[in-house]
PDB file of C-alpha atoms in Angstrom:
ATOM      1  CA  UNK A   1       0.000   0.000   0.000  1.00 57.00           C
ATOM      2  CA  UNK A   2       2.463   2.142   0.840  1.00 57.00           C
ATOM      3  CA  UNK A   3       4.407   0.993  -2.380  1.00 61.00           C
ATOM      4  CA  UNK A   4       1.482   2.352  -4.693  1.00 67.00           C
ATOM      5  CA  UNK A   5       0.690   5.643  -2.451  1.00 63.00           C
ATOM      6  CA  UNK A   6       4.582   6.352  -3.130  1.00 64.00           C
ATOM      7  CA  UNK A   7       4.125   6.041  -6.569  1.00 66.00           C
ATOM      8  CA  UNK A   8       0.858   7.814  -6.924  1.00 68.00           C
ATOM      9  CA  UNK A   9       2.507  10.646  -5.098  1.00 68.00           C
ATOM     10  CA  UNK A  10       5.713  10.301  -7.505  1.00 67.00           C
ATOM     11  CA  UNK A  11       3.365  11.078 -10.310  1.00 68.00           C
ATOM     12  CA  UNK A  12       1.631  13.967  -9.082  1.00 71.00           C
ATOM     13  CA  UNK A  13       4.774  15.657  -8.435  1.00 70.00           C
ATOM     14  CA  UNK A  14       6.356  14.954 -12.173  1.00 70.00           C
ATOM     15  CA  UNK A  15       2.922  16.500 -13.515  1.00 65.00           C
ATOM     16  CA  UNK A  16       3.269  19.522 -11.044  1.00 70.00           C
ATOM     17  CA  UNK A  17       6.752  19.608 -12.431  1.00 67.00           C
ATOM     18  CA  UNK A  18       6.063  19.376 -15.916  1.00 65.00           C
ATOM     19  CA  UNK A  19       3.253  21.726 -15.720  1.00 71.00           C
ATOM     20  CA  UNK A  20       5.966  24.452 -14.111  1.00 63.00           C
ATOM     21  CA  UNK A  21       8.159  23.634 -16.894  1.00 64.00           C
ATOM     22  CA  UNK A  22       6.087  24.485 -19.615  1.00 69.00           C
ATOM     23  CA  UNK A  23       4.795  27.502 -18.054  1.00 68.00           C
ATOM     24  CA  UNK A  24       8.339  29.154 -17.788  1.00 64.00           C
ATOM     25  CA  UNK A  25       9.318  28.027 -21.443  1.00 62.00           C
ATOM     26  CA  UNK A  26       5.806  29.854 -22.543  1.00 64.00           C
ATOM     27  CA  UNK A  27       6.698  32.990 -20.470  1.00 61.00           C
ATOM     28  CA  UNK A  28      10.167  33.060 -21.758  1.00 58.00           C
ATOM     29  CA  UNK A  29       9.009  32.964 -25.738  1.00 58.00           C
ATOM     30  CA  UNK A  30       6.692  35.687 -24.657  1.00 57.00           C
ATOM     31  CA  UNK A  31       9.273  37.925 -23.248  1.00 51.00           C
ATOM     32  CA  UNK A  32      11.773  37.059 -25.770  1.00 52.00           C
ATOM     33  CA  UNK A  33       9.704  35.603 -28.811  1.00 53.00           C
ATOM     34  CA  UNK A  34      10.902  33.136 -30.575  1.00 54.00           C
ATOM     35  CA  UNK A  35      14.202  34.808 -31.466  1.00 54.00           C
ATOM     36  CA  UNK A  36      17.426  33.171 -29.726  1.00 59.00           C
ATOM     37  CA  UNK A  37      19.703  34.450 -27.227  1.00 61.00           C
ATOM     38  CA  UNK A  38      22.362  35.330 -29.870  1.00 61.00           C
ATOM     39  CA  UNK A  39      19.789  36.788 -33.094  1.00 66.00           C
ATOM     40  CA  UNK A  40      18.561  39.453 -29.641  1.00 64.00           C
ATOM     41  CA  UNK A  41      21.864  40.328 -29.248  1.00 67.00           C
ATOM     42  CA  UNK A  42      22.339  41.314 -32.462  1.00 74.00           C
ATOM     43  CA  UNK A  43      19.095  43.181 -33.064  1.00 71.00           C
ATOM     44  CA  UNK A  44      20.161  44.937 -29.934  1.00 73.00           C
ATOM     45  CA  UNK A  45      23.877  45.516 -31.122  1.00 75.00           C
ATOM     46  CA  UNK A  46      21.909  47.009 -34.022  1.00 78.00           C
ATOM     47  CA  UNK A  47      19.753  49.325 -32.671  1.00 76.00           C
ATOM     48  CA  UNK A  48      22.667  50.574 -30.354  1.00 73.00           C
ATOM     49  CA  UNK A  49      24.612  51.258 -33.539  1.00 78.00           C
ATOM     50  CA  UNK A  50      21.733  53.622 -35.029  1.00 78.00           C
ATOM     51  CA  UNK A  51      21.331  54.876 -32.106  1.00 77.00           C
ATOM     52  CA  UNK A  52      24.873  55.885 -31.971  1.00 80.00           C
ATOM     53  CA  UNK A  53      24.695  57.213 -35.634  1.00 82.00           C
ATOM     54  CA  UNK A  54      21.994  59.521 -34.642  1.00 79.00           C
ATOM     55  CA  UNK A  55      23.430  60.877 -31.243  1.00 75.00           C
ATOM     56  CA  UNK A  56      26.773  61.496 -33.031  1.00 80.00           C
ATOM     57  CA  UNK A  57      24.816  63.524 -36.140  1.00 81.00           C
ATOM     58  CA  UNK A  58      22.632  65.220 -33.600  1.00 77.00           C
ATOM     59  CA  UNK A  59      26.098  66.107 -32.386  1.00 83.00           C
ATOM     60  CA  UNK A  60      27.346  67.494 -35.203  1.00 84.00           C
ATOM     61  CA  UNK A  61      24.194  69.263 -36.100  1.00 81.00           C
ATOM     62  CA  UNK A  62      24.811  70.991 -32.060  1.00 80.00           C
ATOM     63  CA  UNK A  63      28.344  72.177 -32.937  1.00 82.00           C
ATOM     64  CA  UNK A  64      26.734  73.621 -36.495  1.00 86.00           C
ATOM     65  CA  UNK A  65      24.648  75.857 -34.781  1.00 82.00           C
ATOM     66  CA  UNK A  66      26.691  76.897 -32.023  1.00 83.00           C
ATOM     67  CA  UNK A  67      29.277  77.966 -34.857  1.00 85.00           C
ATOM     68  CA  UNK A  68      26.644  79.549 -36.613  1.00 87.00           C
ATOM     69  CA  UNK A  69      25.328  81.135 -33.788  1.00 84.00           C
ATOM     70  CA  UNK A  70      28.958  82.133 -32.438  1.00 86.00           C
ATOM     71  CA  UNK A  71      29.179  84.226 -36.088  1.00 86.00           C
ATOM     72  CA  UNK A  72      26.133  85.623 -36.019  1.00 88.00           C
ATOM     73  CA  UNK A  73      27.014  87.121 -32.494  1.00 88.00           C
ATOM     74  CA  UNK A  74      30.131  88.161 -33.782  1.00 88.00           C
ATOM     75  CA  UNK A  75      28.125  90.520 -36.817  1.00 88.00           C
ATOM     76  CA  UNK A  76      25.882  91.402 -34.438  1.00 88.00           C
ATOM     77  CA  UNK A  77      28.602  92.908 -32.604  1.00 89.00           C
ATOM     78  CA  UNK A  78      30.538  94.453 -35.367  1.00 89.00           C
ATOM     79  CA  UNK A  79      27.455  96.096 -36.213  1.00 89.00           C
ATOM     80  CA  UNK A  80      26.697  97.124 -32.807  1.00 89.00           C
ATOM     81  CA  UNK A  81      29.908  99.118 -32.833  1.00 89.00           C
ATOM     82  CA  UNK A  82      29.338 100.442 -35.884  1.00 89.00           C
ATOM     83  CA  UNK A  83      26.540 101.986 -35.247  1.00 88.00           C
ATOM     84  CA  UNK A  84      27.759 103.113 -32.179  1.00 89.00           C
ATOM     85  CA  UNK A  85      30.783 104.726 -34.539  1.00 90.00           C
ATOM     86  CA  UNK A  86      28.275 106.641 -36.985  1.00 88.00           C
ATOM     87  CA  UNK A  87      26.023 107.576 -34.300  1.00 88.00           C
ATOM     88  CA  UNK A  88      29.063 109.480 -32.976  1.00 87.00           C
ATOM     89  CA  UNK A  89      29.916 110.614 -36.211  1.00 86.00           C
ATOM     90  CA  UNK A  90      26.202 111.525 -36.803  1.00 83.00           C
ATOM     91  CA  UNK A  91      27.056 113.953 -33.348  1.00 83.00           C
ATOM     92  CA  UNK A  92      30.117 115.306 -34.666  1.00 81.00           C
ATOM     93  CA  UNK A  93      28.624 116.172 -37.777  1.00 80.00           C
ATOM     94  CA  UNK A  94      25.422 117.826 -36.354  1.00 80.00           C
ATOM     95  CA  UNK A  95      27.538 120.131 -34.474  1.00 78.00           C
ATOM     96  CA  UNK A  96      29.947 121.259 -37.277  1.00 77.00           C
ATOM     97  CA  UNK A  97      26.557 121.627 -39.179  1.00 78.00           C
ATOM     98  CA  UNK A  98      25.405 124.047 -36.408  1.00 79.00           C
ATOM     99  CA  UNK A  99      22.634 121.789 -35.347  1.00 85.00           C
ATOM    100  CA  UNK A 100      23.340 122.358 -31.389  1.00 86.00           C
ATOM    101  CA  UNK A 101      24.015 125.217 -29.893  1.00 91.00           C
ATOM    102  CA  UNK A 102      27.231 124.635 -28.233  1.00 92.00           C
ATOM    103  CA  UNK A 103      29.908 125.653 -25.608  1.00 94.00           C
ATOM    104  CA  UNK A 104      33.657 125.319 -24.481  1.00 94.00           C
ATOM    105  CA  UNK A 105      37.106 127.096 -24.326  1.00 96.00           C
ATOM    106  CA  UNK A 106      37.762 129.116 -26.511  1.00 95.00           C
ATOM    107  CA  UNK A 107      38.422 132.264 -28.627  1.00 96.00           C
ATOM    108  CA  UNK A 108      37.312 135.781 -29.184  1.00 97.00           C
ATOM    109  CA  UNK A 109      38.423 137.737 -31.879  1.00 97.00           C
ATOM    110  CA  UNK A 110      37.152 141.223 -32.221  1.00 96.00           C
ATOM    111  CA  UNK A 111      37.535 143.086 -35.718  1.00 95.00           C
ATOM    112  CA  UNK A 112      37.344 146.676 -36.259  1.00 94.00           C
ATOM    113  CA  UNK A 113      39.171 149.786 -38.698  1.00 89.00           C
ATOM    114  CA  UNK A 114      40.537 152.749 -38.289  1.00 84.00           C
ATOM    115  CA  UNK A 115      39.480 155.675 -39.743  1.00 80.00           C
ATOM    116  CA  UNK A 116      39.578 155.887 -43.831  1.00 80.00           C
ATOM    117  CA  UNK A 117      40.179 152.033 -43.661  1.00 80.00           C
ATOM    118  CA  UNK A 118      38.668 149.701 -46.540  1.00 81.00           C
ATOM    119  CA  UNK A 119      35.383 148.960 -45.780  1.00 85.00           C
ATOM    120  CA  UNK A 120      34.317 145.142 -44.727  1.00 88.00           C
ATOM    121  CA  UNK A 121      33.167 144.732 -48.599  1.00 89.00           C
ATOM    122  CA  UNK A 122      36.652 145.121 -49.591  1.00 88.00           C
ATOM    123  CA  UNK A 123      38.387 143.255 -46.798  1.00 87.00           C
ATOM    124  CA  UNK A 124      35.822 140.192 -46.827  1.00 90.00           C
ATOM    125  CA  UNK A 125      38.338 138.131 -48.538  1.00 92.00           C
ATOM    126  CA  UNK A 126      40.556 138.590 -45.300  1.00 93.00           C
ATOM    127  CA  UNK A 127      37.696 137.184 -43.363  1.00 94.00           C
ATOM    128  CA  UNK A 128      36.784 134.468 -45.181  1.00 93.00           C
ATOM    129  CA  UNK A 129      41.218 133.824 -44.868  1.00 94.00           C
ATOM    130  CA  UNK A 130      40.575 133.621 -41.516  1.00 96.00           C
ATOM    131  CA  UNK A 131      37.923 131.625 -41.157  1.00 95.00           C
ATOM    132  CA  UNK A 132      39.935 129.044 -43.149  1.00 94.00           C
ATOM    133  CA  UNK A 133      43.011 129.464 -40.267  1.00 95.00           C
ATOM    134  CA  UNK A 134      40.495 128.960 -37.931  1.00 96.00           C
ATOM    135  CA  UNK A 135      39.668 125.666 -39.461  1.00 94.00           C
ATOM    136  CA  UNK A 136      43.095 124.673 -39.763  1.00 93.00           C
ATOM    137  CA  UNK A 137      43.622 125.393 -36.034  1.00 94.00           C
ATOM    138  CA  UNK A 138      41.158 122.657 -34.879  1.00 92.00           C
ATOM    139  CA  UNK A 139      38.498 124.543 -34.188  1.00 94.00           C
ATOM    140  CA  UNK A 140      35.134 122.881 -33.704  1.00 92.00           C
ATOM    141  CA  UNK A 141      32.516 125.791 -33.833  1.00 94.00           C
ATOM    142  CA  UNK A 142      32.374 129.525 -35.073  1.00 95.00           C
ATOM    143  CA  UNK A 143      30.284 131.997 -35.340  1.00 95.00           C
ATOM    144  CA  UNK A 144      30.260 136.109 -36.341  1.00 96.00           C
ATOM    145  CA  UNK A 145      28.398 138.126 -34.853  1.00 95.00           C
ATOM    146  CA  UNK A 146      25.904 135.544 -33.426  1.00 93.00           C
ATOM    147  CA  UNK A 147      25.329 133.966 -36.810  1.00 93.00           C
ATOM    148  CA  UNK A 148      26.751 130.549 -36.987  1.00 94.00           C
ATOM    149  CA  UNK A 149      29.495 129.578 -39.358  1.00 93.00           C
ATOM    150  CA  UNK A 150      29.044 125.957 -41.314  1.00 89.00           C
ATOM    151  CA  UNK A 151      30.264 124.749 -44.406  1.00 84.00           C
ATOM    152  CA  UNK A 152      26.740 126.424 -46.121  1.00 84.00           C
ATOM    153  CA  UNK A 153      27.737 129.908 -44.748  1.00 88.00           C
ATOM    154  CA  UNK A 154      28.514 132.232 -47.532  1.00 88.00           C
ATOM    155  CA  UNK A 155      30.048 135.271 -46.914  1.00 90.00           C
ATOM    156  CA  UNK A 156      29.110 137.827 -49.493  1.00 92.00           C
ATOM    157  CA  UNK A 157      30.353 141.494 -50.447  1.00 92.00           C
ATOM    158  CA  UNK A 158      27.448 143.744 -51.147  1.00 91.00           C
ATOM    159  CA  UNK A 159      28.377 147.926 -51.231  1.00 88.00           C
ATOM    160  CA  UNK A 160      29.796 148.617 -47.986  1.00 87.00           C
ATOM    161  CA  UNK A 161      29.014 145.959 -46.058  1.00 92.00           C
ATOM    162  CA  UNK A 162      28.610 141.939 -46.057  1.00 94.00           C
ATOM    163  CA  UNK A 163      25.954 139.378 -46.238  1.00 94.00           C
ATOM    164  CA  UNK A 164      26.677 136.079 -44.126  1.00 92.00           C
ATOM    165  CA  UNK A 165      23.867 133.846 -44.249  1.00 90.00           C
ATOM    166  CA  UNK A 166      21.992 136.720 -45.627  1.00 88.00           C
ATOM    167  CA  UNK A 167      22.613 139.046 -42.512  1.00 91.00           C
ATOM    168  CA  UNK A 168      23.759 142.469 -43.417  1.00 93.00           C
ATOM    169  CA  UNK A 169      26.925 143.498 -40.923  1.00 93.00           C
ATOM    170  CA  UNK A 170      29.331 146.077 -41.268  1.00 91.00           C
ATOM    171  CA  UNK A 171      32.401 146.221 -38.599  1.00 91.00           C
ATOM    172  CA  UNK A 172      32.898 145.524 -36.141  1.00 93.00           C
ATOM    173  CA  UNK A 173      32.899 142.047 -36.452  1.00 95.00           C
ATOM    174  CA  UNK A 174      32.940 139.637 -33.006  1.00 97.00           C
ATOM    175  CA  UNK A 175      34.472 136.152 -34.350  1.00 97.00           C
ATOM    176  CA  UNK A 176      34.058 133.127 -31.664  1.00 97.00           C
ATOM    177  CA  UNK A 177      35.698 130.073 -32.407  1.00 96.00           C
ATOM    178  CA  UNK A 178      35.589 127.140 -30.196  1.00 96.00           C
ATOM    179  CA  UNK A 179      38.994 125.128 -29.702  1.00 94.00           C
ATOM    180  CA  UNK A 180      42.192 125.101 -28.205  1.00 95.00           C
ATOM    181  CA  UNK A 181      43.022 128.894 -27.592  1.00 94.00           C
ATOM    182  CA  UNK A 182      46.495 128.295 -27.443  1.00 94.00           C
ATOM    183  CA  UNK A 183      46.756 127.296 -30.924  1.00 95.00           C
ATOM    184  CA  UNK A 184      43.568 129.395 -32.493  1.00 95.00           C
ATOM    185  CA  UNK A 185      46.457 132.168 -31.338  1.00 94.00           C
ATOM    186  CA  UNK A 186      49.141 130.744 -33.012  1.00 93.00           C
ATOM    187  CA  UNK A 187      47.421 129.824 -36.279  1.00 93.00           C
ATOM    188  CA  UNK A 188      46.411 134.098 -35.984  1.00 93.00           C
ATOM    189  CA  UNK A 189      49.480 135.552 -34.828  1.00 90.00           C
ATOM    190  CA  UNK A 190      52.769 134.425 -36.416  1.00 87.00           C
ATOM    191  CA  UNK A 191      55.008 136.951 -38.678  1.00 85.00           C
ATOM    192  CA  UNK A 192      52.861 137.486 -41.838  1.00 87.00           C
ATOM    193  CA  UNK A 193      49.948 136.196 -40.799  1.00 90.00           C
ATOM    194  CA  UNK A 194      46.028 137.211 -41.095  1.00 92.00           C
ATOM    195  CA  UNK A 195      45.964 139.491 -38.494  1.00 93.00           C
ATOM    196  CA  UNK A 196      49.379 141.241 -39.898  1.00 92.00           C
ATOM    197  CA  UNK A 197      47.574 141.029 -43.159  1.00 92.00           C
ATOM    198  CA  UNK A 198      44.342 142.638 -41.895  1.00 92.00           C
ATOM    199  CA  UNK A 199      46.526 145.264 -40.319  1.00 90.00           C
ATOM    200  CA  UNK A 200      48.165 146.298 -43.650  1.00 90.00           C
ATOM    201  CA  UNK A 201      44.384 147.263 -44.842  1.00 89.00           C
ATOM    202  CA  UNK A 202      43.912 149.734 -41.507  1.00 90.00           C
ATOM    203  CA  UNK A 203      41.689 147.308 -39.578  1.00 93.00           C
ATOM    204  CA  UNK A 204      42.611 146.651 -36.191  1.00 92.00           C
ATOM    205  CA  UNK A 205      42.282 143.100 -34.603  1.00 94.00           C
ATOM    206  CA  UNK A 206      41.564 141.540 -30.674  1.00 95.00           C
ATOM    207  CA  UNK A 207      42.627 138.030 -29.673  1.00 95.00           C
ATOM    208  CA  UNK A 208      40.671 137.580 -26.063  1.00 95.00           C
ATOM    209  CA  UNK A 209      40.909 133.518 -24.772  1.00 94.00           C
ATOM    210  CA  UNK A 210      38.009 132.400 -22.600  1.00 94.00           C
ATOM    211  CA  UNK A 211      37.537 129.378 -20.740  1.00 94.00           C
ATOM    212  CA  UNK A 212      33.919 128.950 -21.821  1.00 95.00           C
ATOM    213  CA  UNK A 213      32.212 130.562 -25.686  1.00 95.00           C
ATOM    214  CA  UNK A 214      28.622 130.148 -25.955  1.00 96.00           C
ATOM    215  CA  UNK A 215      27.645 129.553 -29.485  1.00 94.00           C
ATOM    216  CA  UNK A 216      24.059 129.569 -31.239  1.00 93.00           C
ATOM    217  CA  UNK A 217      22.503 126.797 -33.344  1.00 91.00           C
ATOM    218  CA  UNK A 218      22.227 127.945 -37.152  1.00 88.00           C
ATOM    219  CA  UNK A 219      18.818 129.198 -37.201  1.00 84.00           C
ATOM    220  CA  UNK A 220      18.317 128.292 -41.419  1.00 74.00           C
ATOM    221  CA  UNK A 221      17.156 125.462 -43.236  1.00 74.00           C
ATOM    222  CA  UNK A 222      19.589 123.253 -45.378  1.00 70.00           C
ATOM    223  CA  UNK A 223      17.650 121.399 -48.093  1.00 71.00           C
ATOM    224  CA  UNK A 224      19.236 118.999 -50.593  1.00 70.00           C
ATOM    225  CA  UNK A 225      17.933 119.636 -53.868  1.00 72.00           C
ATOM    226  CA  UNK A 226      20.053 117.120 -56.135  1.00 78.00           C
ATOM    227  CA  UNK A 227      22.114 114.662 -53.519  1.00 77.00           C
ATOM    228  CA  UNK A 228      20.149 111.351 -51.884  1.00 77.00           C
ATOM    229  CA  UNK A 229      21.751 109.227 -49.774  1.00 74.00           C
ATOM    230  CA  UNK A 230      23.431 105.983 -50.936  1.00 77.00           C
ATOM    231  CA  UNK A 231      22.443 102.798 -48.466  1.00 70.00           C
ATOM    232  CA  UNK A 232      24.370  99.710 -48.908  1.00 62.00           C
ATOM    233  CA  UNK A 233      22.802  96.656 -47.851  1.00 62.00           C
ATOM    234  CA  UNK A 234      24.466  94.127 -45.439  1.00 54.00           C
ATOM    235  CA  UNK A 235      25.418  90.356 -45.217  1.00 51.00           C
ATOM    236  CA  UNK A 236      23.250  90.370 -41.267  1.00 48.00           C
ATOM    237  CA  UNK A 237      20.238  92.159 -43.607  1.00 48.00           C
ATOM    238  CA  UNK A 238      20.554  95.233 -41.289  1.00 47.00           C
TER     239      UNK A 238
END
C-alpha cells in the first residue's frame, strides 16, 4: 500500500513539475519571442549602432549651430559698434553743421578799422582767410556776430558791407571760435599772418581767450535739392 501511495505521489509531483516547466518556457518565448539568445543580441547591437549614428549627427548638427550662432554674435557685434561709430559721427557732424548750440574754451576775436580804412566789402576776402586758419587750427565751432558759421555759410560782399547767411553786418565784427586757444592764437598771430595782413588794410584786430564761448545753433534750413543718400545693404540684412 504504501508501495502504490509512493508512486501515486511520484506522479503527481512529475505533472506539477512538468506543468511548471512548460509555463516558464511559454513565459520566456513571450518575453523574448521566438528569437534566440544570440539573433537578440544582435538586433540589440543594431539598434545601439543607429542609435549611436543619430546621437553622433545630432552632435554634429549641435556644434553647427553653435558655430553659426557664435558668427552671427560676432556681426551682431561688429554692427553694434558700428553703429555706435556713426552715431558718434552723426554727433560730430550735427555740431559742425550748427545743429546744437554749443559751448567750451575758446576764442574771441574782435575786428574793427581805423578811420579811412577799406570797408568790410573790400576786406571780406581777409575774413573768409581767416575763417579758413580757424579751421586749420582745430576749431570745432564759429560763429560772427551771433550767426553761426558751417560749411553752407557764404560770406558775401554787397556795397559797404557783407551778407553772411543773408545778414547784413558792417564792422565791427565779433568772431568766436571754439577750440584750443592756445593754438587758435598761433594759427592768428605768427610773422605774416592774417591778423598782420588785416593790419596792412587799416583794420585793427583783438585776440581775447576764454575758458567757456557760448555759441548759437544755425537758425536756417539746409535742403538737398540734387544729392540722396546711398544705403548699402548688409550680409546680417541690417
Amino acid at each position: 500500500m504504501n508501495k502504490l501511495w509512493q508512486k501515486i505521489m511520484l506522479f503527481i509531483i512529475s505533472v506539477i513539475l512538468g506543468i511548471v516547466l512548460m509555463t516558464q518556457i511559454r513565459t520566456t518565448n513571450n518575453v523574448l519571442g521566438n528569437e534566440t539568445p544570440h539573433n537578440k543580441a544582435s538586433d540589440l547591437n543594431s539598434e545601439f549602432a543607429a542609435l549611436t549614428l543619430e546621437k553622433n549627427k545630432l552632435r554634429e548638427e549641435l556644434d553647427q549651430l553653435k558655430e553659426n550662432s557664435r558668427k552671427n554674435e560676432e556681426a551682431y557685434k561688429r554692427k553694434e559698434e558700428e553703429l555706435d561709430r556713426l552715431m558718434k559721427e552723426l554727433e560730430k557732424q550735427k555740431i559742425l553743421s550748427g545743429f546744437y548750440d554749443v559751448k567750451g574754451e575758446g576764442t574771441i576775436i574782435t575786428i574793427d578799422a581805423e578811420p579811412n580804412a577799406a570797408s568790410i566789402a573790400y576786406g571780406h576776402q581777409y575774413i573768409l582767410a581767416l575763417i579758413s586758419y580757424l579751421n586749420n587750427a582745430g576749431v570745432e565751432a564759429i560763429s560772427i556776430n551771433g550767426q553761426r558759421y558751417t560749411n553752407y555759410t557764404e560770406i558775401v560782399p554787397v556795397l559797404d558791407h557783407i551778407n553772411i547767411n543773408g545778414v547784413a553786418m558792417v564792422l565791427p565784427l565779433e568772431i568766436k571760435a571754439i577750440g584750443f586757444s592756445r593754438t587758435i592764437e598761433a594759427s592768428l598771430n605768427f610773422v605774416g599772418g592774417i591778423v598782420s595782413q588785416l593790419g596792412n588794410i587799416g583794420y585793427t584786430v583783438e585776440i581775447e581767450s576764454s575758458p567757456e564761448i557760448f555759441i548759437n545753433r544755425y537758425d536756417g534750413e539746409i535742403e538737398f535739392k540734387y544729392a540722396v543718400p546711398v544705403y548699402v545693404e548688409d550680409d546680417m540684412g541690417l
